[in-house]
XYZ file of C-alpha atoms in Angstrom:
342
model
C -17.245 -8.200 -11.937
C -17.689 -4.588 -13.070
C -14.630 -2.839 -14.405
C -13.361 0.270 -12.640
C -13.951 3.570 -14.405
C -10.270 3.964 -15.428
C -10.321 0.499 -17.021
C -13.508 1.339 -18.915
C -11.862 4.490 -20.247
C -8.875 2.454 -21.426
C -11.062 -0.057 -23.242
C -12.847 2.619 -25.210
C -9.383 3.439 -26.578
C -8.571 -0.170 -27.399
C -6.575 0.815 -30.498
C -3.911 2.137 -28.104
C -3.712 -1.169 -26.223
C -2.169 -3.259 -28.993
C 1.299 -4.414 -27.912
C 3.650 -7.393 -27.831
C 4.819 -7.047 -24.225
C 2.534 -4.702 -22.270
C 3.027 -4.013 -18.563
C 0.087 -3.148 -16.319
C 1.044 -1.109 -13.269
C -1.311 -1.080 -10.265
C -4.239 -2.345 -12.289
C -7.075 -3.315 -9.885
C -9.124 -5.304 -12.411
C -8.528 -8.973 -13.318
C -11.216 -8.595 -15.984
C -9.198 -5.851 -17.686
C -6.298 -8.311 -17.932
C -8.580 -10.711 -19.768
C -9.780 -7.938 -22.088
C -6.160 -7.023 -22.821
C -5.429 -10.674 -23.604
C -8.343 -10.704 -26.052
C -6.914 -7.644 -27.802
C -3.395 -9.141 -27.822
C -3.804 -12.952 -27.946
C -0.120 -13.575 -28.694
C 1.336 -10.989 -26.302
C 3.388 -11.603 -23.165
C 1.464 -9.582 -20.588
C 2.963 -8.579 -17.231
C 1.328 -6.981 -14.210
C 3.099 -5.150 -11.399
C 1.212 -4.186 -8.241
C 2.314 -2.662 -4.957
C -1.015 -3.689 -3.408
C -0.916 -7.344 -2.341
C -4.699 -7.804 -2.511
C -4.749 -6.619 -6.131
C -1.686 -8.718 -6.910
C -3.403 -11.856 -5.592
C -6.385 -11.279 -7.880
C -4.313 -10.614 -10.993
C -1.989 -13.548 -10.329
C -4.985 -15.870 -10.728
C -5.510 -14.743 -14.334
C -4.047 -17.381 -16.638
C -0.865 -16.444 -18.517
C -0.344 -13.160 -16.682
C 3.168 -12.634 -15.312
C 2.296 -11.053 -11.959
C 4.881 -9.224 -9.829
C 4.606 -7.821 -6.298
C 7.429 -5.798 -4.755
C 8.564 -2.253 -4.048
C 10.851 -2.319 -7.091
C 10.067 -3.653 -10.576
C 13.100 -4.681 -12.625
C 13.294 -6.539 -15.917
C 15.908 -6.992 -18.629
C 13.313 -7.344 -21.397
C 11.802 -4.005 -22.437
C 8.067 -3.388 -22.606
C 6.577 -1.716 -25.671
C 3.579 -0.444 -23.678
C 3.196 0.517 -20.018
C -0.290 1.182 -18.662
C -0.043 3.013 -15.354
C -3.024 3.529 -13.050
C -2.410 6.806 -11.221
C -1.674 6.089 -7.526
C -3.166 7.927 -4.557
C 0.224 9.521 -3.761
C 1.747 12.016 -6.188
C 5.184 11.283 -4.764
C 4.639 7.596 -5.482
C 3.710 8.492 -9.075
C 7.069 10.184 -9.533
C 8.813 7.192 -7.951
C 7.043 4.790 -10.299
C 7.945 6.819 -13.373
C 11.627 6.894 -12.512
C 11.539 3.161 -11.738
C 9.726 2.294 -14.977
C 11.791 4.409 -17.367
C 14.526 1.746 -17.754
C 12.024 -0.990 -18.682
C 10.257 0.879 -21.515
C 11.424 0.095 -25.054
C 12.898 3.091 -26.883
C 9.901 3.033 -29.251
C 7.425 2.275 -26.481
C 4.543 4.300 -25.081
C 3.246 4.989 -21.576
C -0.458 5.453 -20.854
C -1.527 7.043 -17.569
C -5.147 6.744 -16.459
C -6.905 7.752 -13.282
C -9.811 9.368 -11.507
C -9.881 13.147 -11.870
C -10.479 13.573 -8.141
C -7.450 11.387 -7.470
C -5.044 13.918 -8.974
C -4.381 12.473 -12.424
C -4.807 15.916 -13.990
C -1.594 16.968 -12.261
C 0.353 14.072 -13.778
C 1.885 16.061 -16.632
C 3.358 18.665 -14.287
C 4.608 15.978 -11.902
C 6.335 14.135 -14.746
C 7.683 17.107 -16.704
C 11.343 16.554 -15.804
C 11.613 13.051 -17.321
C 8.876 12.822 -19.995
C 8.166 14.196 -23.447
C 5.222 14.357 -25.845
C 2.820 14.334 -22.871
C -0.741 14.701 -24.114
C -4.286 14.149 -22.999
C -6.060 11.545 -25.100
C -9.532 11.147 -23.657
C -11.784 11.695 -20.659
C -14.954 9.944 -19.521
C -16.570 8.599 -16.353
C -14.808 11.312 -14.325
C -11.433 9.928 -15.456
C -8.673 11.114 -17.791
C -6.224 9.286 -20.048
C -2.786 10.602 -21.002
C 0.159 9.332 -23.049
C 3.873 10.143 -23.134
C 7.339 8.779 -23.745
C 10.431 9.182 -21.594
C 13.227 11.607 -22.295
C 16.624 10.277 -23.251
C 19.485 10.045 -20.749
C 17.359 9.731 -17.598
C 19.652 9.033 -14.604
C 19.801 5.395 -13.504
C 17.165 4.500 -10.932
C 18.519 4.172 -7.393
C 15.914 3.139 -4.845
C 18.082 4.333 -1.955
C 17.697 7.917 -3.157
C 13.925 7.643 -2.616
C 14.150 6.620 1.031
C 13.247 9.401 3.472
C 13.616 9.329 7.243
C 12.654 11.205 10.394
C 13.245 10.762 14.116
C 10.681 10.176 16.841
C 10.861 9.998 20.637
C 8.692 7.463 22.454
C 8.959 6.161 25.995
C 12.313 7.837 26.404
C 13.649 6.048 23.327
C 14.751 7.660 20.086
C 14.049 5.886 16.794
C 14.707 6.565 13.124
C 11.693 5.939 10.886
C 12.365 5.203 7.209
C 9.825 5.240 4.408
C 9.454 5.058 0.650
C 6.953 7.155 -1.342
C 3.272 6.483 -0.783
C 3.603 5.221 2.781
C 1.219 6.713 5.355
C 2.256 9.772 7.386
C 5.156 10.976 5.298
C 7.912 12.683 7.259
C 6.207 12.878 10.654
C 4.503 10.893 13.366
C 0.736 11.152 12.887
C -1.476 12.133 15.822
C -3.308 8.825 16.003
C -0.154 6.721 16.230
C 1.346 9.143 18.782
C -1.729 8.716 20.985
C -1.542 4.944 20.611
C 2.130 4.838 21.611
C 1.282 6.823 24.748
C -1.387 4.275 25.693
C 0.329 0.944 25.093
C -0.010 -1.821 27.706
C 2.592 -1.321 30.432
C 4.298 -4.691 30.121
C 4.360 -6.264 26.660
C 6.091 -9.579 26.085
C 5.776 -12.604 23.864
C 4.476 -12.569 20.286
C 3.195 -9.213 19.038
C 1.419 -8.415 15.775
C 1.505 -4.931 14.244
C -1.400 -5.020 11.770
C -1.147 -2.512 8.912
C 2.366 -1.585 9.949
C 3.056 1.187 7.444
C 6.624 2.381 7.960
C 6.933 0.160 11.025
C 6.584 2.806 13.721
C 4.460 0.798 16.179
C 6.342 -2.481 15.837
C 9.738 -0.768 16.094
C 8.732 1.212 19.190
C 7.428 -1.907 20.925
C 10.577 -3.861 20.110
C 12.750 -0.970 21.333
C 10.828 -0.520 24.600
C 10.032 -4.146 25.380
C 13.005 -6.420 24.821
C 11.185 -9.703 25.526
C 8.982 -9.494 22.470
C 8.835 -11.232 19.112
C 7.500 -8.772 16.551
C 5.501 -9.633 13.437
C 4.492 -6.759 11.160
C 2.204 -6.959 8.148
C 0.863 -4.658 5.492
C -0.934 -4.939 2.151
C 1.412 -2.436 0.513
C 4.849 -3.399 -0.821
C 6.216 0.100 -0.198
C 5.175 -0.140 3.449
C 6.699 -3.589 3.873
C 10.029 -2.395 2.485
C 9.839 0.723 4.671
C 9.171 -1.267 7.848
C 12.191 -3.461 7.133
C 14.319 -0.360 6.611
C 13.052 1.061 9.917
C 13.992 -2.112 11.775
C 17.440 -2.145 10.169
C 18.026 1.549 10.919
C 17.427 0.883 14.623
C 19.240 -2.476 14.821
C 15.997 -4.241 15.694
C 14.725 -7.679 14.734
C 11.277 -8.452 13.395
C 9.351 -10.369 10.761
C 7.666 -8.211 8.107
C 5.382 -9.776 5.516
C 2.623 -9.086 3.015
C -0.954 -9.972 3.840
C -4.403 -9.172 2.501
C -6.035 -8.513 5.829
C -5.220 -11.579 7.937
C -4.816 -13.887 4.921
C -1.158 -14.748 5.593
C -1.314 -14.754 9.397
C -0.747 -17.967 11.344
C -0.081 -18.787 14.974
C -1.271 -16.984 18.089
C -0.326 -13.587 19.498
C -0.245 -12.310 23.069
C -0.632 -8.741 21.821
C -2.086 -7.198 18.679
C -1.501 -3.469 18.212
C -2.655 -1.434 15.240
C -3.450 1.859 13.641
C -5.638 0.096 11.069
C -6.222 1.691 7.665
C -9.628 2.841 6.559
C -8.737 4.907 3.497
C -8.064 3.407 0.094
C -7.539 5.650 -2.910
C -9.920 8.587 -2.943
C -12.763 6.682 -1.291
C -13.261 5.606 2.295
C -13.364 1.871 2.938
C -14.016 0.190 6.268
C -14.342 -3.436 5.168
C -10.725 -4.481 5.739
C -10.609 -3.081 9.274
C -14.058 -4.368 10.247
C -13.113 -7.854 9.012
C -9.862 -7.602 10.970
C -11.717 -6.656 14.178
C -14.151 -9.528 13.685
C -11.555 -12.200 12.878
C -8.413 -11.245 14.808
C -9.515 -13.046 17.974
C -8.823 -16.361 16.199
C -5.139 -15.403 16.101
C -4.847 -14.401 19.761
C -3.993 -16.414 22.863
C -6.618 -17.001 25.569
C -5.486 -13.893 27.483
C -4.462 -11.978 24.385
C -4.813 -8.195 24.295
C -5.793 -5.908 21.435
C -5.043 -2.172 21.365
C -6.012 -0.049 18.365
C -6.362 3.620 17.521
C -9.110 4.901 15.244
C -10.760 8.153 14.289
C -13.367 8.856 16.927
C -16.213 8.939 14.418
C -15.603 5.304 13.432
C -18.068 3.015 15.239
C -15.742 0.152 16.095
C -16.812 -0.242 19.745
C -19.966 -2.323 18.985
C -17.932 -4.742 16.858
C -15.284 -5.135 19.551
C -17.831 -5.603 22.327
C -19.448 -8.366 20.307
C -16.233 -10.361 19.875
C -14.278 -9.707 23.096
C -15.223 -10.405 26.710
C -13.530 -7.218 27.924
C -13.701 -3.866 26.145
C -12.539 -0.449 27.298
C -12.201 2.972 25.695
C -8.948 4.036 27.346
C -8.300 7.382 25.628
C -10.111 9.908 23.487
C -8.214 12.981 22.275
C -7.609 15.114 19.177
C -10.280 13.248 17.224
C -8.855 9.778 17.941
C -9.917 6.962 20.257
C -7.869 4.156 21.796
C -9.789 0.890 22.073
C -8.531 -1.888 24.347
C -9.836 -5.454 24.384
C -8.929 -8.680 26.110
């Protein structure tokens, strides 16, 4: 498997990768883990990912201590942290504040990322808690930086990173909570708003919110339709934690779990509702959603119903018509389409 460009840039600076207890943060490449093991055969290597799909891949690498959660904590200090720049600048700041307590006082942090993904802004974003920030190298449209943390950084408190906003839907008011990096920060996005206005009129039984993000769709359904059992899934640990916070903030019950597509889904659902993702990083990816549309029928009851919202330019209708006996385009507004299947 080919290494990503950021990983290739790191390996051409392999003299910087020597460490006893390195931590990889959001590394997408299992092969880079193996390269790091070759450089440090006696090291204890850890990997922390907020993306469950990436976590699953890295956890299969022998002798890698893989972690998946919204919050990385460890008593043992790392002498090297290698951080792949995330797609959200706010998430980058969150990660830095979270990681500061786990870096050894003589340790080093390397930040690597695609130039178009915003890594060039990393020094400015980190200026309040870092020192000796310097650019080390650039190649393959990527840049590599290093720094250490300042002394006396305030203790990390995850609660201080939780933001919230209020929405109105179906005559019900709900508080939406989210951590950094979760889709549609601070407001209800147009696509989800259109979807909520075009839900089936009477929802009951088991409901799946696929790609739940901060939990808006699942929470609204549970609030409006009491006779429902809500399952919510996402590939992102920050989203999973946010959806749980949203349910708690509104005194609602629901099951929220991590899944790479439908990998961890079992059972059958009467309703599946989704604003499925199609962006990943700085590139556009459709594979996850197209696989979901193809396979989700296996997890639906005989009369199960699927309602999704998607950008109007996405050609999902032919896929849905192929796999469902009934298909209808029930709304088309503001660049979004609502697809309904049964």
